[in-house]
Amino acid sequence: MINRVEISGLKSIDTLKLELKNLNMFLGTNSSGKSTIIQGILTISQNINQAEIKLNGGLVSLGEFREVRNFNTNAKSIDIKIVDGKSEHEIEFFEENNYSRCDIKDNNCEFKFDDGLYYLSASRIGHMDTYEKNIKEIYKFGIQGEYCFYYFLKNKDTVLDKELLRDSISETLDHNVNSWFEYIVGGKLLVNDIQRTDRLTAQFKGKSDIAVRTKNIGSGLSYLISIIIMCLSLEKGETLIIENPEIHLHPKAQSRLTEFFVFIANAGRQLIIETHSDHIFNGTRVAIANENIDSEKISINFLSLDEKYCTQNASIKIGKRGRIINPPIDLFDQFDIDLDRMLGL
């Protein structure tokens, strides 16, 4: 589990330190540094135990140093540090003779991608005719969730840890994935192997109990199911980064998805979520108000740009009954602004 992230000199970030908990949310205005933090974490991850440290790799490709350094502060280096409780890893990028260089300041971190850290991109795989099998075993779930259906097919009978069980009916991955899927959107997942090929098919069942190919049903279901499969496949202490989990989901589904995130966080797993969803944010407030999760297990960060166009962070505190103790400007206040305009206020 990641306890702290420190970044300096990367894109809009001058200096930033974030303390992370079980359930973490990055909120904020556009181009304020949310994705940059995730890119920093992935840059560290893809360089652990590598002979040559690079800005570009399989998880994230940032380009050249001169492209991604903080221009506003004339940054001479980019420094990224991850602390996971037991150890830490720190790397520094700089330019020398027109080439990007790197120094390893500390390299005893134990986690790396696909081994304690997983990532689901905003550009994840949606509905398709068929899905690829992970024959080469490159990344357990894929970066875009492209291997989630294959993982589910191979591991659907796996017995989950007791803290991940939604009910007492069954302990399998299959049952618990479908139990949450049914609760959130009213669907059921079926995955079938296409024999003697490197492909498989996925279908959803709704209230009609008729199996329908994913391409013939709302895309939000395909995006959602990858999240559920990955979360329920995490081991205790492992981390999953999810970009925009709300994509193509109705507000009710977003609210229920937040209940699922709270469930996963309480099970000792770590989630790092970048979102623009007020329903996910408010769902977290509801969970705190109803005492479904200790507020100490949650870190909510609202990012924006200061007058120098550098990233600034406001750590949002949620009190009893879900009250926002320190709401910054632009924190999901557009509904109230528009309502005032309609009322002529």
XYZ file of C-alpha atoms in Angstrom, residues 3-248:
246
model
C 1.520 5.761 2.094
C 2.961 8.878 0.539
C 3.666 10.398 -2.869
C 6.042 13.326 -3.404
C 6.493 14.978 -6.805
C 8.349 18.094 -7.874
C 9.018 19.718 -11.243
C 6.645 17.508 -13.272
C 4.290 19.371 -15.640
C 2.138 21.756 -13.565
C 3.477 20.440 -10.260
C 6.071 22.564 -8.482
C 6.181 20.702 -5.169
C 3.459 18.353 -3.973
C 3.214 15.881 -1.108
C 0.188 13.614 -0.673
C -0.605 11.284 2.214
C -2.626 8.319 0.953
C -5.096 6.071 2.754
C -7.256 3.070 1.778
C -9.710 5.083 -0.347
C -8.171 8.036 -2.189
C -9.830 10.501 -4.535
C -8.253 13.051 -6.834
C -10.818 15.715 -7.682
C -10.387 19.100 -9.303
C -10.522 21.316 -12.327
C -9.301 20.262 -15.756
C -5.529 20.139 -16.326
C -4.822 20.759 -12.656
C -2.455 17.832 -12.071
C -4.678 14.845 -11.228
C -3.435 12.665 -14.085
C 0.104 13.932 -13.532
C 0.138 12.399 -10.050
C -0.959 9.068 -11.492
C 1.694 9.341 -14.210
C 4.291 9.949 -11.524
C 3.285 6.788 -9.661
C 3.319 4.748 -12.874
C 6.706 6.181 -13.899
C 8.172 4.958 -10.617
C 6.478 1.575 -10.981
C 7.666 0.849 -14.511
C 11.255 1.642 -13.540
C 11.572 -0.500 -10.419
C 14.319 -3.121 -10.794
C 15.190 -1.800 -14.259
C 18.802 -1.423 -15.339
C 18.035 1.801 -17.215
C 15.574 4.354 -15.825
C 13.415 6.080 -18.439
C 10.572 8.574 -18.731
C 8.935 6.303 -21.288
C 7.744 2.741 -20.823
C 4.872 0.314 -21.135
C 2.651 2.029 -18.563
C 3.235 5.673 -19.354
C 5.218 7.520 -21.997
C 5.950 11.116 -21.027
C 8.285 12.062 -23.862
C 11.441 14.086 -23.298
C 12.439 15.897 -20.132
C 12.095 19.323 -21.739
C 8.448 18.539 -22.624
C 7.282 17.597 -19.144
C 9.329 19.737 -16.770
C 7.511 22.591 -15.039
C 8.028 25.563 -17.368
C 6.432 28.050 -14.986
C 9.072 27.489 -12.320
C 11.876 26.765 -14.804
C 12.402 23.390 -13.149
C 15.867 21.908 -13.686
C 14.841 18.443 -12.539
C 11.840 16.187 -11.996
C 11.789 14.314 -8.705
C 9.327 11.518 -7.887
C 9.206 9.653 -4.585
C 6.939 6.840 -3.381
C 6.807 5.580 0.206
C 4.981 2.309 0.812
C 5.385 1.951 4.560
C 8.192 -0.590 4.491
C 10.437 1.134 1.984
C 10.703 3.970 -0.492
C 11.770 4.604 -4.056
C 12.944 7.933 -5.442
C 14.144 8.894 -8.905
C 15.241 12.196 -10.412
C 15.156 13.132 -14.092
C 17.147 15.982 -15.594
C 18.614 17.068 -18.897
C 22.288 16.801 -19.762
C 23.748 17.639 -23.167
C 20.220 17.745 -24.647
C 19.417 14.226 -23.426
C 17.155 13.094 -20.593
C 19.127 11.576 -17.714
C 18.171 9.972 -14.449
C 19.559 9.483 -10.963
C 18.255 6.785 -8.635
C 18.179 8.370 -5.191
C 16.634 5.403 -3.410
C 15.702 2.049 -4.884
C 14.458 -0.317 -2.203
C 10.735 -0.113 -2.874
C 9.026 -3.503 -3.004
C 5.924 -2.844 -5.097
C 5.784 -2.691 -8.869
C 3.158 -2.867 -11.570
C 1.317 -6.192 -11.738
C 2.856 -7.120 -8.397
C 0.934 -5.128 -5.819
C 0.021 -2.201 -8.085
C -2.581 -2.225 -10.863
C -3.959 0.448 -13.168
C -7.156 0.863 -15.172
C -6.908 3.609 -17.771
C -9.755 5.962 -18.685
C -9.403 4.633 -22.240
C -10.265 1.101 -21.118
C -11.759 -1.575 -23.320
C -15.543 -1.419 -23.708
C -17.968 -3.542 -25.701
C -16.494 -5.723 -28.452
C -17.442 -8.769 -30.535
C -14.735 -10.881 -28.923
C -11.974 -10.333 -26.381
C -8.336 -11.353 -26.369
C -6.945 -14.102 -24.172
C -3.835 -13.200 -22.210
C -1.790 -15.986 -23.798
C 1.539 -14.209 -23.337
C 0.616 -13.374 -19.729
C 1.530 -9.705 -20.194
C -0.016 -7.793 -17.292
C -2.661 -9.718 -15.364
C -5.574 -7.451 -16.322
C -3.975 -5.285 -18.995
C -3.652 -1.511 -18.777
C -7.015 -0.978 -20.464
C -8.706 -3.913 -18.760
C -8.358 -5.893 -21.976
C -7.622 -9.151 -20.148
C -10.243 -8.843 -17.400
C -12.696 -11.219 -19.062
C -9.951 -13.800 -19.592
C -8.845 -13.459 -15.967
C -12.452 -13.925 -14.870
C -12.862 -17.014 -17.062
C -9.696 -18.622 -15.660
C -10.333 -17.678 -12.029
C -14.109 -17.567 -11.617
C -14.056 -20.507 -9.185
C -11.315 -18.975 -7.037
C -12.289 -18.693 -3.358
C -12.016 -15.104 -2.136
C -10.772 -13.887 1.231
C -13.637 -13.694 3.707
C -13.472 -9.895 3.925
C -14.287 -9.717 0.185
C -17.450 -11.814 0.441
C -20.654 -9.847 -0.118
C -22.875 -12.570 1.332
C -22.760 -16.150 2.603
C -24.156 -17.753 -0.564
C -20.820 -18.433 -2.262
C -17.146 -17.632 -1.773
C -16.200 -17.675 -5.472
C -15.041 -14.786 -7.617
C -17.867 -15.575 -10.055
C -20.632 -15.200 -7.489
C -19.263 -12.074 -5.831
C -18.517 -10.275 -9.103
C -22.042 -10.965 -10.302
C -23.583 -10.121 -6.938
C -22.103 -6.620 -7.064
C -22.758 -6.292 -10.801
C -26.432 -7.134 -10.257
C -26.686 -4.676 -7.353
C -25.083 -1.785 -9.234
C -26.661 -2.145 -12.696
C -28.949 -5.184 -12.572
C -26.793 -7.375 -14.802
C -25.007 -10.720 -14.837
C -21.765 -11.587 -16.647
C -21.223 -14.708 -18.744
C -17.832 -15.440 -20.345
C -17.291 -18.273 -22.826
C -14.120 -19.628 -24.360
C -13.872 -19.855 -28.148
C -12.115 -23.190 -28.414
C -8.844 -23.456 -30.357
C -8.551 -19.664 -30.719
C -6.972 -16.841 -28.763
C -10.373 -15.163 -28.301
C -13.383 -15.408 -25.997
C -16.875 -13.930 -25.831
C -18.644 -12.002 -23.088
C -22.373 -11.595 -22.612
C -24.617 -9.797 -20.160
C -27.966 -10.914 -18.811
C -30.515 -8.389 -17.597
C -33.973 -8.693 -16.089
C -35.182 -10.578 -19.175
C -32.638 -13.340 -18.427
C -31.607 -13.330 -22.096
C -27.838 -13.363 -22.776
C -26.807 -10.445 -25.000
C -23.364 -9.745 -26.446
C -21.641 -6.765 -24.861
C -21.673 -4.831 -28.157
C -25.482 -4.844 -28.107
C -25.922 -3.353 -24.656
C -24.948 -0.083 -22.981
C -21.194 0.526 -22.908
C -21.252 1.520 -19.244
C -21.701 -2.121 -18.256
C -18.528 -3.176 -20.077
C -16.546 -0.393 -18.408
C -17.981 -1.225 -14.988
C -17.372 -4.970 -15.002
C -13.597 -4.523 -15.368
C -13.577 -2.407 -12.204
C -15.481 -5.030 -10.214
C -13.302 -7.919 -11.410
C -10.053 -6.090 -10.647
C -11.144 -4.855 -7.219
C -12.296 -8.283 -6.047
C -9.046 -9.842 -7.304
C -6.796 -7.620 -5.186
C -4.833 -9.098 -2.316
C -4.796 -7.291 1.015
C -2.469 -4.278 0.866
C -2.460 -4.093 -2.938
C -3.272 -0.917 -4.859
C -5.537 -0.241 -7.829
C -5.521 3.087 -9.683
C -8.761 3.829 -11.560
C -9.287 6.751 -13.900
C -12.861 8.042 -14.238
C -14.816 5.041 -12.908
C -18.050 6.910 -13.626
C -17.759 6.647 -17.432
C -21.186 5.962 -19.020
